[in-house]
Amino acid sequence: MYAEERQQAMAQLINAERRVSVARLAEDFSVTTETVRRDLSALERRGLVRRVHGGAVPVDALAPTESGLNERDQHNTDAKEGLAAAAIALLPAPGSTILLDAGSTTARLVAALPHDHQLTVVTHSVPLAARLAGNPNIELVLLPGRVRPTTQAAVGADTVAALAEIRVDMSFVGANGLSVEFGLSTPDRDEAATKRALVAAGRRTVALVDSSKLGLESTHRFARLSDVDVLVTDAGIDAVERSELERHGLEVVVA
């Protein structure tokens, strides 16, 4: 097979499967990983794929647009349910204080909270606060700030300032992308600043990130891997990726 034929076949596979590792491409096309990386670089220059750490994704996988909360809630629902259940097992002891990031996965975590587990919950998410407000075992703290319509969460200087004044037992955060090289990221600058403060406020930080976002990089980094203690993801993570994340100090929990 000529190089151009191989590259075209690689591009077709990546667009069909949405995310393919360098190791998988090397095995499928019987070439070295160095050859695969050269092929991916050539495809990226032609605008056919986007390279990410450890592999490649279609060009539209890293689009700068950000889905609204209601739209995101309909995607990967089974994986998010699993992530929420796994996160419940990580909750600190009754009487502790936790921080909850905005997002469709943390919404499922809230829905799964045990009724007899007393907690103080701090959040910047309006929908999460509305769900928690009637729970007699939850002392709810709603953070101030400007509410972004996209995420229905408070962001900005007031939110960041309020987070700088607190310390919690555990922070639960989501991300639009997570890669070894770039860390955890999100498309919006204000959202990133708020997530950065959420991470800094926690004695331990748990990232809830489904496997479709692993290897992806969004515009604004809010945490390096070293800032996070535990990654909760789903069974879509491959063994090589998991090993590399663990090598960088992350405890990986597969839901």
PDB file of C-alpha atoms in Angstrom:
ATOM      1  CA  MET A   1       0.000   0.000   0.000  1.00  0.00           C
ATOM      2  CA  TYR A   2       1.335   3.413  -0.959  1.00  0.00           C
ATOM      3  CA  ALA A   3       1.631   6.110   1.697  1.00  0.00           C
ATOM      4  CA  GLU A   4      -1.200   8.189   0.218  1.00  0.00           C
ATOM      5  CA  GLU A   5      -3.513   5.158   0.131  1.00  0.00           C
ATOM      6  CA  ARG A   6      -2.618   4.294   3.725  1.00  0.00           C
ATOM      7  CA  GLN A   7      -3.233   7.844   4.894  1.00  0.00           C
ATOM      8  CA  GLN A   8      -6.612   7.964   3.177  1.00  0.00           C
ATOM      9  CA  ALA A   9      -7.586   4.675   4.819  1.00  0.00           C
ATOM     10  CA  MET A  10      -6.450   6.014   8.193  1.00  0.00           C
ATOM     11  CA  ALA A  11      -8.563   9.147   7.757  1.00  0.00           C
ATOM     12  CA  GLN A  12     -11.616   7.036   6.899  1.00  0.00           C
ATOM     13  CA  LEU A  13     -11.095   4.838   9.983  1.00  0.00           C
ATOM     14  CA  ILE A  14     -10.645   7.830  12.296  1.00  0.00           C
ATOM     15  CA  ASN A  15     -13.784   9.526  10.989  1.00  0.00           C
ATOM     16  CA  ALA A  16     -15.764   6.294  11.331  1.00  0.00           C
ATOM     17  CA  GLU A  17     -14.634   5.420  14.866  1.00  0.00           C
ATOM     18  CA  ARG A  18     -14.216   9.009  16.124  1.00  0.00           C
ATOM     19  CA  ARG A  19     -11.001   8.294  18.015  1.00  0.00           C
ATOM     20  CA  VAL A  20      -8.154   5.918  17.154  1.00  0.00           C
ATOM     21  CA  SER A  21      -4.844   5.423  18.944  1.00  0.00           C
ATOM     22  CA  VAL A  22      -1.411   5.436  17.322  1.00  0.00           C
ATOM     23  CA  ALA A  23      -0.855   1.869  18.554  1.00  0.00           C
ATOM     24  CA  ARG A  24      -4.093   0.683  16.934  1.00  0.00           C
ATOM     25  CA  LEU A  25      -3.205   2.331  13.599  1.00  0.00           C
ATOM     26  CA  ALA A  26       0.295   0.826  13.656  1.00  0.00           C
ATOM     27  CA  GLU A  27      -1.157  -2.644  14.216  1.00  0.00           C
ATOM     28  CA  ASP A  28      -3.952  -2.299  11.642  1.00  0.00           C
ATOM     29  CA  PHE A  29      -1.664  -1.006   8.891  1.00  0.00           C
ATOM     30  CA  SER A  30       1.434  -3.049   9.801  1.00  0.00           C
ATOM     31  CA  VAL A  31       3.714  -0.026  10.131  1.00  0.00           C
ATOM     32  CA  THR A  32       5.756   1.483  12.945  1.00  0.00           C
ATOM     33  CA  THR A  33       4.367   4.065  15.350  1.00  0.00           C
ATOM     34  CA  GLU A  34       6.825   6.583  13.897  1.00  0.00           C
ATOM     35  CA  THR A  35       5.291   6.062  10.457  1.00  0.00           C
ATOM     36  CA  VAL A  36       1.806   6.505  11.909  1.00  0.00           C
ATOM     37  CA  ARG A  37       2.792   9.799  13.522  1.00  0.00           C
ATOM     38  CA  ARG A  38       4.194  11.060  10.197  1.00  0.00           C
ATOM     39  CA  ASP A  39       0.992  10.005   8.453  1.00  0.00           C
ATOM     40  CA  LEU A  40      -1.156  11.766  11.056  1.00  0.00           C
ATOM     41  CA  SER A  41       0.914  14.926  10.726  1.00  0.00           C
ATOM     42  CA  ALA A  42       0.365  14.838   6.949  1.00  0.00           C
ATOM     43  CA  LEU A  43      -3.376  14.293   7.409  1.00  0.00           C
ATOM     44  CA  GLU A  44      -3.597  17.117   9.928  1.00  0.00           C
ATOM     45  CA  ARG A  45      -1.830  19.519   7.537  1.00  0.00           C
ATOM     46  CA  ARG A  46      -4.452  18.617   4.915  1.00  0.00           C
ATOM     47  CA  GLY A  47      -7.243  19.312   7.405  1.00  0.00           C
ATOM     48  CA  LEU A  48      -8.529  15.733   7.408  1.00  0.00           C
ATOM     49  CA  VAL A  49      -7.946  14.807  11.090  1.00  0.00           C
ATOM     50  CA  ARG A  50      -6.836  16.416  14.329  1.00  0.00           C
ATOM     51  CA  ARG A  51      -3.948  14.925  16.294  1.00  0.00           C
ATOM     52  CA  VAL A  52      -4.401  14.451  20.031  1.00  0.00           C
ATOM     53  CA  HIS A  53      -2.154  12.841  22.601  1.00  0.00           C
ATOM     54  CA  GLY A  54      -1.789   9.174  21.710  1.00  0.00           C
ATOM     55  CA  GLY A  55      -3.808   9.226  18.493  1.00  0.00           C
ATOM     56  CA  ALA A  56      -6.185  11.234  16.333  1.00  0.00           C
ATOM     57  CA  VAL A  57      -9.817  12.348  16.141  1.00  0.00           C
ATOM     58  CA  PRO A  58     -11.991  13.797  13.358  1.00  0.00           C
ATOM     59  CA  VAL A  59     -11.662  17.527  12.710  1.00  0.00           C
ATOM     60  CA  ASP A  60     -15.121  18.228  14.151  1.00  0.00           C
ATOM     61  CA  ALA A  61     -14.291  16.463  17.446  1.00  0.00           C
ATOM     62  CA  LEU A  62     -12.385  19.527  18.662  1.00  0.00           C
ATOM     63  CA  ALA A  63     -14.785  22.166  17.390  1.00  0.00           C
ATOM     64  CA  PRO A  64     -14.661  25.367  19.464  1.00  0.00           C
ATOM     65  CA  THR A  65     -18.424  25.475  19.969  1.00  0.00           C
ATOM     66  CA  GLU A  66     -19.790  24.497  23.360  1.00  0.00           C
ATOM     67  CA  SER A  67     -22.985  22.511  23.752  1.00  0.00           C
ATOM     68  CA  GLY A  68     -25.665  23.710  26.130  1.00  0.00           C
ATOM     69  CA  LEU A  69     -26.393  21.812  29.334  1.00  0.00           C
ATOM     70  CA  ASN A  70     -29.689  20.366  28.093  1.00  0.00           C
ATOM     71  CA  GLU A  71     -28.059  19.105  24.895  1.00  0.00           C
ATOM     72  CA  ARG A  72     -25.121  17.545  26.766  1.00  0.00           C
ATOM     73  CA  ASP A  73     -27.516  15.831  29.136  1.00  0.00           C
ATOM     74  CA  GLN A  74     -28.743  13.674  26.250  1.00  0.00           C
ATOM     75  CA  HIS A  75     -25.271  12.380  25.270  1.00  0.00           C
ATOM     76  CA  ASN A  76     -23.524   9.306  26.745  1.00  0.00           C
ATOM     77  CA  THR A  77     -26.285   8.893  29.309  1.00  0.00           C
ATOM     78  CA  ASP A  78     -25.377   5.328  30.323  1.00  0.00           C
ATOM     79  CA  ALA A  79     -21.727   6.282  30.854  1.00  0.00           C
ATOM     80  CA  LYS A  80     -22.716   9.297  32.943  1.00  0.00           C
ATOM     81  CA  GLU A  81     -24.996   7.186  35.122  1.00  0.00           C
ATOM     82  CA  GLY A  82     -22.092   4.831  35.741  1.00  0.00           C
ATOM     83  CA  LEU A  83     -19.725   7.694  36.563  1.00  0.00           C
ATOM     84  CA  ALA A  84     -22.205   9.115  39.054  1.00  0.00           C
ATOM     85  CA  ALA A  85     -22.590   5.741  40.801  1.00  0.00           C
ATOM     86  CA  ALA A  86     -18.812   5.365  41.045  1.00  0.00           C
ATOM     87  CA  ALA A  87     -18.501   8.901  42.407  1.00  0.00           C
ATOM     88  CA  ILE A  88     -21.013   8.132  45.159  1.00  0.00           C
ATOM     89  CA  ALA A  89     -18.646   5.432  46.419  1.00  0.00           C
ATOM     90  CA  LEU A  90     -15.936   8.109  46.816  1.00  0.00           C
ATOM     91  CA  LEU A  91     -18.003  10.485  48.957  1.00  0.00           C
ATOM     92  CA  PRO A  92     -16.261  11.563  52.162  1.00  0.00           C
ATOM     93  CA  ALA A  93     -17.739  10.702  55.556  1.00  0.00           C
ATOM     94  CA  PRO A  94     -21.084  12.163  56.670  1.00  0.00           C
ATOM     95  CA  GLY A  95     -20.673  15.683  57.946  1.00  0.00           C
ATOM     96  CA  SER A  96     -18.052  16.538  55.313  1.00  0.00           C
ATOM     97  CA  THR A  97     -18.157  19.400  52.826  1.00  0.00           C
ATOM     98  CA  ILE A  98     -18.010  18.852  49.070  1.00  0.00           C
ATOM     99  CA  LEU A  99     -17.884  21.106  46.020  1.00  0.00           C
ATOM    100  CA  LEU A 100     -19.912  20.226  42.935  1.00  0.00           C
ATOM    101  CA  ASP A 101     -19.083  21.565  39.496  1.00  0.00           C
ATOM    102  CA  ALA A 102     -21.873  22.298  37.031  1.00  0.00           C
ATOM    103  CA  GLY A 103     -22.648  19.623  34.473  1.00  0.00           C
ATOM    104  CA  SER A 104     -24.849  16.750  33.386  1.00  0.00           C
ATOM    105  CA  THR A 105     -22.742  14.117  35.179  1.00  0.00           C
ATOM    106  CA  THR A 106     -22.751  15.952  38.518  1.00  0.00           C
ATOM    107  CA  ALA A 107     -26.521  16.308  38.116  1.00  0.00           C
ATOM    108  CA  ARG A 108     -26.736  12.538  38.102  1.00  0.00           C
ATOM    109  CA  LEU A 109     -24.460  12.398  41.144  1.00  0.00           C
ATOM    110  CA  VAL A 110     -26.893  14.684  42.983  1.00  0.00           C
ATOM    111  CA  ALA A 111     -29.831  12.475  41.993  1.00  0.00           C
ATOM    112  CA  ALA A 112     -27.991   9.435  43.383  1.00  0.00           C
ATOM    113  CA  LEU A 113     -26.965  10.954  46.735  1.00  0.00           C
ATOM    114  CA  PRO A 114     -27.958   8.686  49.657  1.00  0.00           C
ATOM    115  CA  HIS A 115     -30.842  10.173  51.624  1.00  0.00           C
ATOM    116  CA  ASP A 116     -29.135   9.472  54.965  1.00  0.00           C
ATOM    117  CA  HIS A 117     -25.725  10.944  54.072  1.00  0.00           C
ATOM    118  CA  GLN A 118     -25.440  14.378  55.687  1.00  0.00           C
ATOM    119  CA  LEU A 119     -23.251  16.794  53.743  1.00  0.00           C
ATOM    120  CA  THR A 120     -22.555  20.442  53.207  1.00  0.00           C
ATOM    121  CA  VAL A 121     -22.648  20.978  49.445  1.00  0.00           C
ATOM    122  CA  VAL A 122     -21.156  24.051  47.798  1.00  0.00           C
ATOM    123  CA  THR A 123     -21.986  24.625  44.129  1.00  0.00           C
ATOM    124  CA  HIS A 124     -22.120  27.313  41.450  1.00  0.00           C
ATOM    125  CA  SER A 125     -24.746  25.394  39.455  1.00  0.00           C
ATOM    126  CA  VAL A 126     -28.290  26.775  39.550  1.00  0.00           C
ATOM    127  CA  PRO A 127     -29.934  23.458  38.498  1.00  0.00           C
ATOM    128  CA  LEU A 128     -27.965  21.476  41.100  1.00  0.00           C
ATOM    129  CA  ALA A 129     -28.852  23.985  43.807  1.00  0.00           C
ATOM    130  CA  ALA A 130     -32.534  23.712  42.886  1.00  0.00           C
ATOM    131  CA  ARG A 131     -32.372  19.925  43.231  1.00  0.00           C
ATOM    132  CA  LEU A 132     -30.576  20.052  46.559  1.00  0.00           C
ATOM    133  CA  ALA A 133     -32.605  22.824  48.167  1.00  0.00           C
ATOM    134  CA  GLY A 134     -35.315  20.506  49.477  1.00  0.00           C
ATOM    135  CA  ASN A 135     -33.002  17.823  50.870  1.00  0.00           C
ATOM    136  CA  PRO A 136     -33.096  17.934  54.694  1.00  0.00           C
ATOM    137  CA  ASN A 137     -29.693  16.222  54.982  1.00  0.00           C
ATOM    138  CA  ILE A 138     -27.921  18.780  52.792  1.00  0.00           C
ATOM    139  CA  GLU A 139     -26.678  22.155  53.965  1.00  0.00           C
ATOM    140  CA  LEU A 140     -26.564  24.021  50.674  1.00  0.00           C
ATOM    141  CA  VAL A 141     -24.205  26.890  49.805  1.00  0.00           C
ATOM    142  CA  LEU A 142     -24.822  28.592  46.439  1.00  0.00           C
ATOM    143  CA  LEU A 143     -21.870  30.568  45.120  1.00  0.00           C
ATOM    144  CA  PRO A 144     -22.317  34.099  43.754  1.00  0.00           C
ATOM    145  CA  GLY A 145     -21.532  35.264  40.234  1.00  0.00           C
ATOM    146  CA  ARG A 146     -22.802  35.862  36.715  1.00  0.00           C
ATOM    147  CA  VAL A 147     -24.839  32.920  35.453  1.00  0.00           C
ATOM    148  CA  ARG A 148     -23.773  31.646  32.025  1.00  0.00           C
ATOM    149  CA  PRO A 149     -26.808  30.505  30.003  1.00  0.00           C
ATOM    150  CA  THR A 150     -24.786  27.684  28.380  1.00  0.00           C
ATOM    151  CA  THR A 151     -23.939  25.906  31.631  1.00  0.00           C
ATOM    152  CA  GLN A 152     -26.536  27.553  33.917  1.00  0.00           C
ATOM    153  CA  ALA A 153     -23.739  28.138  36.417  1.00  0.00           C
ATOM    154  CA  ALA A 154     -22.214  31.165  38.146  1.00  0.00           C
ATOM    155  CA  VAL A 155     -18.812  32.252  36.868  1.00  0.00           C
ATOM    156  CA  GLY A 156     -16.572  35.289  37.009  1.00  0.00           C
ATOM    157  CA  ALA A 157     -14.628  37.307  39.545  1.00  0.00           C
ATOM    158  CA  ASP A 158     -17.213  37.034  42.350  1.00  0.00           C
ATOM    159  CA  THR A 159     -17.382  33.246  42.016  1.00  0.00           C
ATOM    160  CA  VAL A 160     -13.612  32.850  41.987  1.00  0.00           C
ATOM    161  CA  ALA A 161     -13.219  35.196  44.971  1.00  0.00           C
ATOM    162  CA  ALA A 162     -15.790  33.247  47.005  1.00  0.00           C
ATOM    163  CA  LEU A 163     -14.046  29.952  46.226  1.00  0.00           C
ATOM    164  CA  ALA A 164     -10.699  31.368  47.308  1.00  0.00           C
ATOM    165  CA  GLU A 165     -12.102  31.791  50.831  1.00  0.00           C
ATOM    166  CA  ILE A 166     -13.210  28.197  51.390  1.00  0.00           C
ATOM    167  CA  ARG A 167     -11.634  24.776  51.838  1.00  0.00           C
ATOM    168  CA  VAL A 168     -13.645  21.599  51.284  1.00  0.00           C
ATOM    169  CA  ASP A 169     -13.012  17.906  51.775  1.00  0.00           C
ATOM    170  CA  MET A 170     -13.601  16.966  48.148  1.00  0.00           C
ATOM    171  CA  SER A 171     -14.238  18.718  44.829  1.00  0.00           C
ATOM    172  CA  PHE A 172     -16.045  16.984  41.977  1.00  0.00           C
ATOM    173  CA  VAL A 173     -15.326  18.557  38.588  1.00  0.00           C
ATOM    174  CA  GLY A 174     -16.081  17.841  34.958  1.00  0.00           C
ATOM    175  CA  ALA A 175     -14.090  18.685  31.823  1.00  0.00           C
ATOM    176  CA  ASN A 176     -14.593  19.030  28.082  1.00  0.00           C
ATOM    177  CA  GLY A 177     -11.215  17.428  27.466  1.00  0.00           C
ATOM    178  CA  LEU A 178      -8.472  15.603  29.349  1.00  0.00           C
ATOM    179  CA  SER A 179      -5.040  14.777  27.954  1.00  0.00           C
ATOM    180  CA  VAL A 180      -1.702  13.810  29.471  1.00  0.00           C
ATOM    181  CA  GLU A 181       0.119  16.731  27.864  1.00  0.00           C
ATOM    182  CA  PHE A 182      -2.438  19.531  28.403  1.00  0.00           C
ATOM    183  CA  GLY A 183      -4.411  18.384  31.427  1.00  0.00           C
ATOM    184  CA  LEU A 184      -8.088  19.218  31.957  1.00  0.00           C
ATOM    185  CA  SER A 185      -9.647  21.854  29.738  1.00  0.00           C
ATOM    186  CA  THR A 186     -12.842  23.675  28.738  1.00  0.00           C
ATOM    187  CA  PRO A 187     -13.790  26.096  25.925  1.00  0.00           C
ATOM    188  CA  ASP A 188     -14.734  29.172  27.992  1.00  0.00           C
ATOM    189  CA  ARG A 189     -12.216  31.408  29.809  1.00  0.00           C
ATOM    190  CA  ASP A 190     -14.532  32.299  32.709  1.00  0.00           C
ATOM    191  CA  GLU A 191     -15.616  28.697  33.100  1.00  0.00           C
ATOM    192  CA  ALA A 192     -11.963  27.653  33.221  1.00  0.00           C
ATOM    193  CA  ALA A 193     -11.167  30.221  35.917  1.00  0.00           C
ATOM    194  CA  THR A 194     -14.060  28.951  38.031  1.00  0.00           C
ATOM    195  CA  LYS A 195     -13.105  25.301  37.568  1.00  0.00           C
ATOM    196  CA  ARG A 196      -9.497  26.174  38.488  1.00  0.00           C
ATOM    197  CA  ALA A 197     -10.797  27.663  41.748  1.00  0.00           C
ATOM    198  CA  LEU A 198     -12.988  24.608  42.368  1.00  0.00           C
ATOM    199  CA  VAL A 199      -9.945  22.368  42.082  1.00  0.00           C
ATOM    200  CA  ALA A 200      -7.827  24.596  44.338  1.00  0.00           C
ATOM    201  CA  ALA A 201     -10.493  24.624  47.061  1.00  0.00           C
ATOM    202  CA  GLY A 202     -10.575  20.848  47.493  1.00  0.00           C
ATOM    203  CA  ARG A 203      -8.349  18.768  49.741  1.00  0.00           C
ATOM    204  CA  ARG A 204      -9.000  16.034  47.186  1.00  0.00           C
ATOM    205  CA  THR A 205     -10.275  16.503  43.648  1.00  0.00           C
ATOM    206  CA  VAL A 206     -12.233  13.950  41.645  1.00  0.00           C
ATOM    207  CA  ALA A 207     -12.614  14.477  37.889  1.00  0.00           C
ATOM    208  CA  LEU A 208     -15.707  12.932  36.289  1.00  0.00           C
ATOM    209  CA  VAL A 209     -14.807  12.543  32.605  1.00  0.00           C
ATOM    210  CA  ASP A 210     -16.321   9.978  30.252  1.00  0.00           C
ATOM    211  CA  SER A 211     -13.928   8.208  27.886  1.00  0.00           C
ATOM    212  CA  SER A 212     -15.111  10.111  24.790  1.00  0.00           C
ATOM    213  CA  LYS A 213     -13.314  13.185  26.175  1.00  0.00           C
ATOM    214  CA  LEU A 214     -10.013  11.479  26.979  1.00  0.00           C
ATOM    215  CA  GLY A 215      -7.205  12.614  24.718  1.00  0.00           C
ATOM    216  CA  LEU A 216      -9.134  15.743  23.707  1.00  0.00           C
ATOM    217  CA  GLU A 217      -7.922  19.268  24.379  1.00  0.00           C
ATOM    218  CA  SER A 218     -10.179  22.296  24.629  1.00  0.00           C
ATOM    219  CA  THR A 219      -9.069  25.933  24.523  1.00  0.00           C
ATOM    220  CA  HIS A 220      -8.485  26.778  28.187  1.00  0.00           C
ATOM    221  CA  ARG A 221      -6.658  24.537  30.666  1.00  0.00           C
ATOM    222  CA  PHE A 222      -7.923  24.696  34.236  1.00  0.00           C
ATOM    223  CA  ALA A 223      -5.876  21.903  35.846  1.00  0.00           C
ATOM    224  CA  ARG A 224      -2.824  19.759  35.221  1.00  0.00           C
ATOM    225  CA  LEU A 225      -3.020  16.050  35.951  1.00  0.00           C
ATOM    226  CA  SER A 226      -0.994  16.648  39.117  1.00  0.00           C
ATOM    227  CA  ASP A 227      -3.804  18.891  40.432  1.00  0.00           C
ATOM    228  CA  VAL A 228      -6.303  16.005  40.377  1.00  0.00           C
ATOM    229  CA  ASP A 229      -6.350  12.964  42.662  1.00  0.00           C
ATOM    230  CA  VAL A 230      -8.890  10.638  41.046  1.00  0.00           C
ATOM    231  CA  LEU A 231     -10.267  10.227  37.533  1.00  0.00           C
ATOM    232  CA  VAL A 232     -13.638   8.491  37.270  1.00  0.00           C
ATOM    233  CA  THR A 233     -14.309   7.332  33.720  1.00  0.00           C
ATOM    234  CA  ASP A 234     -16.042   4.499  31.857  1.00  0.00           C
ATOM    235  CA  ALA A 235     -14.920   1.242  30.290  1.00  0.00           C
ATOM    236  CA  GLY A 236     -14.203   2.970  26.969  1.00  0.00           C
ATOM    237  CA  ILE A 237     -10.730   3.913  28.244  1.00  0.00           C
ATOM    238  CA  ASP A 238      -8.065   1.704  26.679  1.00  0.00           C
ATOM    239  CA  ALA A 239      -5.392  -0.080  28.687  1.00  0.00           C
ATOM    240  CA  VAL A 240      -2.493   1.975  27.320  1.00  0.00           C
ATOM    241  CA  GLU A 241      -4.255   5.243  28.086  1.00  0.00           C
ATOM    242  CA  ARG A 242      -5.119   4.122  31.608  1.00  0.00           C
ATOM    243  CA  SER A 243      -1.554   3.019  32.282  1.00  0.00           C
ATOM    244  CA  GLU A 244      -0.174   6.361  31.140  1.00  0.00           C
ATOM    245  CA  LEU A 245      -2.599   8.348  33.279  1.00  0.00           C
ATOM    246  CA  GLU A 246      -1.740   6.227  36.307  1.00  0.00           C
ATOM    247  CA  ARG A 247       1.950   6.709  35.568  1.00  0.00           C
ATOM    248  CA  HIS A 248       1.314  10.453  35.918  1.00  0.00           C
ATOM    249  CA  GLY A 249      -0.099   9.953  39.408  1.00  0.00           C
ATOM    250  CA  LEU A 250      -3.838   9.700  38.758  1.00  0.00           C
ATOM    251  CA  GLU A 251      -5.921   7.083  40.506  1.00  0.00           C
ATOM    252  CA  VAL A 252      -8.208   5.819  37.733  1.00  0.00           C
ATOM    253  CA  VAL A 253     -11.622   4.426  38.675  1.00  0.00           C
ATOM    254  CA  VAL A 254     -13.485   2.698  35.851  1.00  0.00           C
ATOM    255  CA  ALA A 255     -17.233   2.725  36.364  1.00  0.00           C
TER     256      ALA A 255
END
